[in-house]
């Protein structure tokens, strides 16, 4: 029996160059994934603290952070569960702005982000500086939904999305790396989507 003709098979779809290896385009969806119950946090009760290896430990309230220079991110996000979402728009404040006020010491090399729920995730300091990370409270021009980390989450879009801690309340600068929740449970310490750093050893 003759094999299928070229016309029957049709043209092969080109893979979108924005997709890291092993990822698919989730389209308009935004899956909700959490490691703990969703907290209900009133914006007026929320605050964020930058402490640890800094010269000036600082806490900002909801009103305080809204008085800081605004910054936003337009681009893609990638989840370790293999979905990617293109052309997102988040607004808030750059982590650089918070660190400028807190003044990291020379021996600060890592950050551990802590959420209201106690969830933690670790990051090299270089992954949250240089315009690469934000504290965000808006998505597509509207308040960040609670199920996606509202009122405020960390956004580190160049890494897998478990690094973008929901309901973030603290950034602690460290001299040495300290694993967070998922990292202690086998996930990669850094989580670069383009290197498929999903699990320890990848």
mmCIF file of C-alpha atoms in Angstrom:
data_model
loop_
_atom_site.group_PDB
_atom_site.id
_atom_site.type_symbol
_atom_site.label_atom_id
_atom_site.label_comp_id
_atom_site.label_asym_id
_atom_site.label_seq_id
_atom_site.Cartn_x
_atom_site.Cartn_y
_atom_site.Cartn_z
ATOM 1 C CA UNK A 1 0.000 0.000 0.000
ATOM 2 C CA UNK A 2 1.315 3.426 -0.925
ATOM 3 C CA UNK A 3 2.116 5.846 1.877
ATOM 4 C CA UNK A 4 0.221 9.089 2.456
ATOM 5 C CA UNK A 5 0.888 11.888 0.009
ATOM 6 C CA UNK A 6 2.406 15.220 0.962
ATOM 7 C CA UNK A 7 -0.895 16.940 0.252
ATOM 8 C CA UNK A 8 -2.776 14.608 2.611
ATOM 9 C CA UNK A 9 -0.393 15.273 5.485
ATOM 10 C CA UNK A 10 -0.621 19.010 5.049
ATOM 11 C CA UNK A 11 2.000 21.520 6.086
ATOM 12 C CA UNK A 12 3.849 21.052 9.315
ATOM 13 C CA UNK A 13 3.103 23.825 11.781
ATOM 14 C CA UNK A 14 6.078 25.940 12.755
ATOM 15 C CA UNK A 15 6.793 25.996 16.475
ATOM 16 C CA UNK A 16 6.448 29.467 17.990
ATOM 17 C CA UNK A 17 9.975 30.667 18.831
ATOM 18 C CA UNK A 18 8.641 32.155 22.080
ATOM 19 C CA UNK A 19 7.949 28.657 23.426
ATOM 20 C CA UNK A 20 10.724 27.147 25.551
ATOM 21 C CA UNK A 21 11.360 23.397 25.114
ATOM 22 C CA UNK A 22 8.554 21.178 26.370
ATOM 23 C CA UNK A 23 6.029 24.024 26.645
ATOM 24 C CA UNK A 24 2.687 24.657 24.911
ATOM 25 C CA UNK A 25 0.704 27.849 24.317
ATOM 26 C CA UNK A 26 -2.186 27.981 26.806
ATOM 27 C CA UNK A 27 -3.918 30.732 24.822
ATOM 28 C CA UNK A 28 -6.359 32.908 26.762
ATOM 29 C CA UNK A 29 -6.414 30.544 29.742
ATOM 30 C CA UNK A 30 -4.396 31.063 32.903
ATOM 31 C CA UNK A 31 -4.382 27.849 34.966
ATOM 32 C CA UNK A 32 -4.638 28.209 38.740
ATOM 33 C CA UNK A 33 -2.039 26.168 40.622
ATOM 34 C CA UNK A 34 -1.284 26.558 44.329
ATOM 35 C CA UNK A 35 0.644 24.648 46.956
ATOM 36 C CA UNK A 36 -1.524 25.892 49.833
ATOM 37 C CA UNK A 37 -5.005 27.283 50.583
ATOM 38 C CA UNK A 38 -5.768 30.661 48.995
ATOM 39 C CA UNK A 39 -5.593 33.407 51.640
ATOM 40 C CA UNK A 40 -7.924 36.406 51.706
ATOM 41 C CA UNK A 41 -5.763 39.490 52.156
ATOM 42 C CA UNK A 42 -7.246 42.972 52.318
ATOM 43 C CA UNK A 43 -4.886 45.408 50.571
ATOM 44 C CA UNK A 44 -4.924 47.772 53.560
ATOM 45 C CA UNK A 45 -3.516 44.984 55.770
ATOM 46 C CA UNK A 46 -0.792 43.914 53.324
ATOM 47 C CA UNK A 47 2.851 44.973 53.541
ATOM 48 C CA UNK A 48 6.167 43.850 52.153
ATOM 49 C CA UNK A 49 9.501 43.804 53.964
ATOM 50 C CA UNK A 50 13.007 43.615 52.540
ATOM 51 C CA UNK A 51 15.435 42.410 55.196
ATOM 52 C CA UNK A 52 18.383 40.108 55.794
ATOM 53 C CA UNK A 53 21.706 41.163 54.292
ATOM 54 C CA UNK A 54 20.736 44.795 53.825
ATOM 55 C CA UNK A 55 21.895 48.040 55.427
ATOM 56 C CA UNK A 56 18.384 49.447 55.768
ATOM 57 C CA UNK A 57 15.658 46.856 56.410
ATOM 58 C CA UNK A 58 12.453 48.431 55.132
ATOM 59 C CA UNK A 59 8.733 47.687 55.196
ATOM 60 C CA UNK A 60 6.252 49.211 52.760
ATOM 61 C CA UNK A 61 2.478 49.265 53.200
ATOM 62 C CA UNK A 62 0.012 49.113 50.302
ATOM 63 C CA UNK A 63 -0.066 52.918 50.186
ATOM 64 C CA UNK A 64 3.726 53.144 50.441
ATOM 65 C CA UNK A 65 4.419 50.936 47.412
ATOM 66 C CA UNK A 66 1.872 52.831 45.336
ATOM 67 C CA UNK A 67 3.867 56.002 45.965
ATOM 68 C CA UNK A 68 6.997 54.426 44.468
ATOM 69 C CA UNK A 69 7.859 54.823 40.764
ATOM 70 C CA UNK A 70 5.571 52.569 38.762
ATOM 71 C CA UNK A 71 6.976 49.849 36.528
ATOM 72 C CA UNK A 72 5.420 47.155 34.363
ATOM 73 C CA UNK A 73 6.185 43.999 32.437
ATOM 74 C CA UNK A 74 4.880 43.072 29.010
ATOM 75 C CA UNK A 75 5.849 39.636 27.814
ATOM 76 C CA UNK A 76 5.494 35.906 28.348
ATOM 77 C CA UNK A 77 5.294 33.665 31.412
ATOM 78 C CA UNK A 78 6.096 29.945 31.671
ATOM 79 C CA UNK A 79 4.919 27.320 34.168
ATOM 80 C CA UNK A 80 6.847 24.170 35.049
ATOM 81 C CA UNK A 81 3.652 22.199 34.349
ATOM 82 C CA UNK A 82 4.404 22.927 30.638
ATOM 83 C CA UNK A 83 2.036 25.811 29.794
ATOM 84 C CA UNK A 84 3.189 29.204 28.570
ATOM 85 C CA UNK A 85 1.105 32.360 28.305
ATOM 86 C CA UNK A 86 2.088 34.991 25.749
ATOM 87 C CA UNK A 87 1.781 38.773 25.796
ATOM 88 C CA UNK A 88 0.894 39.250 29.451
ATOM 89 C CA UNK A 89 0.858 42.692 31.065
ATOM 90 C CA UNK A 90 1.579 43.148 34.762
ATOM 91 C CA UNK A 91 1.993 46.436 36.645
ATOM 92 C CA UNK A 92 3.545 47.261 39.990
ATOM 93 C CA UNK A 93 7.025 48.258 41.120
ATOM 94 C CA UNK A 94 10.444 46.944 40.164
ATOM 95 C CA UNK A 95 12.271 44.906 42.797
ATOM 96 C CA UNK A 96 15.256 47.133 41.976
ATOM 97 C CA UNK A 97 13.369 50.062 43.521
ATOM 98 C CA UNK A 98 12.854 48.200 46.797
ATOM 99 C CA UNK A 99 16.473 47.062 46.910
ATOM 100 C CA UNK A 100 17.708 50.580 46.232
ATOM 101 C CA UNK A 101 16.004 51.669 49.459
ATOM 102 C CA UNK A 102 17.089 48.613 51.484
ATOM 103 C CA UNK A 103 20.702 48.716 50.203
ATOM 104 C CA UNK A 104 21.993 45.118 49.959
ATOM 105 C CA UNK A 105 25.337 44.465 51.611
ATOM 106 C CA UNK A 106 28.320 43.242 49.618
ATOM 107 C CA UNK A 107 27.837 39.673 50.843
ATOM 108 C CA UNK A 108 24.186 39.444 49.699
ATOM 109 C CA UNK A 109 24.005 36.871 46.895
ATOM 110 C CA UNK A 110 20.599 35.197 47.213
ATOM 111 C CA UNK A 111 16.978 36.036 48.007
ATOM 112 C CA UNK A 112 14.271 33.973 49.608
ATOM 113 C CA UNK A 113 10.738 35.178 48.914
ATOM 114 C CA UNK A 114 8.081 34.438 51.537
ATOM 115 C CA UNK A 115 4.324 34.611 51.060
ATOM 116 C CA UNK A 116 1.500 35.221 53.516
ATOM 117 C CA UNK A 117 0.878 31.454 53.597
ATOM 118 C CA UNK A 118 4.465 30.646 54.578
ATOM 119 C CA UNK A 119 5.370 29.451 51.072
ATOM 120 C CA UNK A 120 8.977 30.218 50.153
ATOM 121 C CA UNK A 121 11.123 30.122 47.041
ATOM 122 C CA UNK A 122 14.820 30.891 46.577
ATOM 123 C CA UNK A 123 16.495 32.947 43.850
ATOM 124 C CA UNK A 124 19.978 34.211 43.046
ATOM 125 C CA UNK A 125 20.082 37.972 43.640
ATOM 126 C CA UNK A 126 21.041 38.486 39.990
ATOM 127 C CA UNK A 127 17.679 37.002 38.938
ATOM 128 C CA UNK A 128 15.680 39.728 40.715
ATOM 129 C CA UNK A 129 17.849 42.719 39.801
ATOM 130 C CA UNK A 130 18.616 44.587 36.602
ATOM 131 C CA UNK A 131 14.960 45.006 35.616
ATOM 132 C CA UNK A 132 14.188 41.284 35.758
ATOM 133 C CA UNK A 133 11.664 41.102 38.630
ATOM 134 C CA UNK A 134 8.672 43.025 39.952
ATOM 135 C CA UNK A 135 6.215 43.225 42.811
ATOM 136 C CA UNK A 136 2.908 43.387 40.916
ATOM 137 C CA UNK A 137 -0.716 44.161 41.792
ATOM 138 C CA UNK A 138 -2.299 44.561 38.364
ATOM 139 C CA UNK A 139 -2.857 42.175 35.468
ATOM 140 C CA UNK A 140 -4.143 43.492 32.139
ATOM 141 C CA UNK A 141 -5.102 46.786 33.753
ATOM 142 C CA UNK A 142 -7.177 45.233 36.550
ATOM 143 C CA UNK A 143 -6.380 44.260 40.163
ATOM 144 C CA UNK A 144 -4.456 40.991 40.306
ATOM 145 C CA UNK A 145 -6.997 38.201 41.002
ATOM 146 C CA UNK A 146 -6.762 36.543 44.403
ATOM 147 C CA UNK A 147 -6.315 33.084 42.884
ATOM 148 C CA UNK A 148 -3.298 34.366 40.961
ATOM 149 C CA UNK A 149 -1.639 35.898 43.999
ATOM 150 C CA UNK A 150 -3.600 39.091 44.589
ATOM 151 C CA UNK A 151 -3.397 41.563 46.033
ATOM 152 C CA UNK A 152 0.367 41.320 45.343
ATOM 153 C CA UNK A 153 2.746 38.712 43.974
ATOM 154 C CA UNK A 154 6.372 38.497 42.974
ATOM 155 C CA UNK A 155 6.946 38.326 39.216
ATOM 156 C CA UNK A 156 10.144 36.779 37.835
ATOM 157 C CA UNK A 157 9.008 36.012 34.285
ATOM 158 C CA UNK A 158 12.280 34.668 32.888
ATOM 159 C CA UNK A 159 12.090 31.710 35.322
ATOM 160 C CA UNK A 160 9.422 29.032 35.771
ATOM 161 C CA UNK A 161 6.410 30.542 37.465
ATOM 162 C CA UNK A 162 6.731 28.781 40.843
ATOM 163 C CA UNK A 163 9.526 31.302 41.438
ATOM 164 C CA UNK A 164 6.982 34.143 41.160
ATOM 165 C CA UNK A 165 5.664 33.685 44.705
ATOM 166 C CA UNK A 166 1.985 34.513 45.185
ATOM 167 C CA UNK A 167 0.806 36.712 48.086
ATOM 168 C CA UNK A 168 4.403 37.801 48.694
ATOM 169 C CA UNK A 169 5.139 39.672 51.926
ATOM 170 C CA UNK A 170 8.911 39.418 52.404
ATOM 171 C CA UNK A 171 12.176 39.337 50.457
ATOM 172 C CA UNK A 172 15.086 38.239 52.625
ATOM 173 C CA UNK A 173 18.592 38.646 51.260
ATOM 174 C CA UNK A 174 21.045 35.903 52.151
ATOM 175 C CA UNK A 175 24.747 35.237 51.910
ATOM 176 C CA UNK A 176 24.194 31.560 51.048
ATOM 177 C CA UNK A 177 21.415 29.856 49.133
ATOM 178 C CA UNK A 178 18.518 28.387 51.114
ATOM 179 C CA UNK A 179 15.982 26.159 49.389
ATOM 180 C CA UNK A 180 12.304 27.063 49.397
ATOM 181 C CA UNK A 181 9.182 24.877 49.459
ATOM 182 C CA UNK A 182 9.276 23.283 46.015
ATOM 183 C CA UNK A 183 13.061 23.198 45.896
ATOM 184 C CA UNK A 184 13.083 21.071 49.057
ATOM 185 C CA UNK A 185 10.608 18.791 47.298
ATOM 186 C CA UNK A 186 12.771 18.131 44.250
ATOM 187 C CA UNK A 187 12.316 21.145 41.996
ATOM 188 C CA UNK A 188 15.353 22.853 40.496
ATOM 189 C CA UNK A 189 17.011 25.607 42.533
ATOM 190 C CA UNK A 190 16.944 28.079 39.624
ATOM 191 C CA UNK A 191 14.253 27.016 37.135
ATOM 192 C CA UNK A 192 15.280 28.396 33.742
ATOM 193 C CA UNK A 193 12.594 27.375 31.177
ATOM 194 C CA UNK A 194 14.988 27.576 28.235
ATOM 195 C CA UNK A 195 17.266 25.039 29.921
ATOM 196 C CA UNK A 196 14.314 22.905 31.111
ATOM 197 C CA UNK A 197 15.509 23.201 34.703
ATOM 198 C CA UNK A 198 12.420 21.564 36.169
ATOM 199 C CA UNK A 199 13.880 19.191 38.740
ATOM 200 C CA UNK A 200 17.064 18.772 40.728
ATOM 201 C CA UNK A 201 19.735 17.428 38.375
ATOM 202 C CA UNK A 202 18.230 18.908 35.198
#
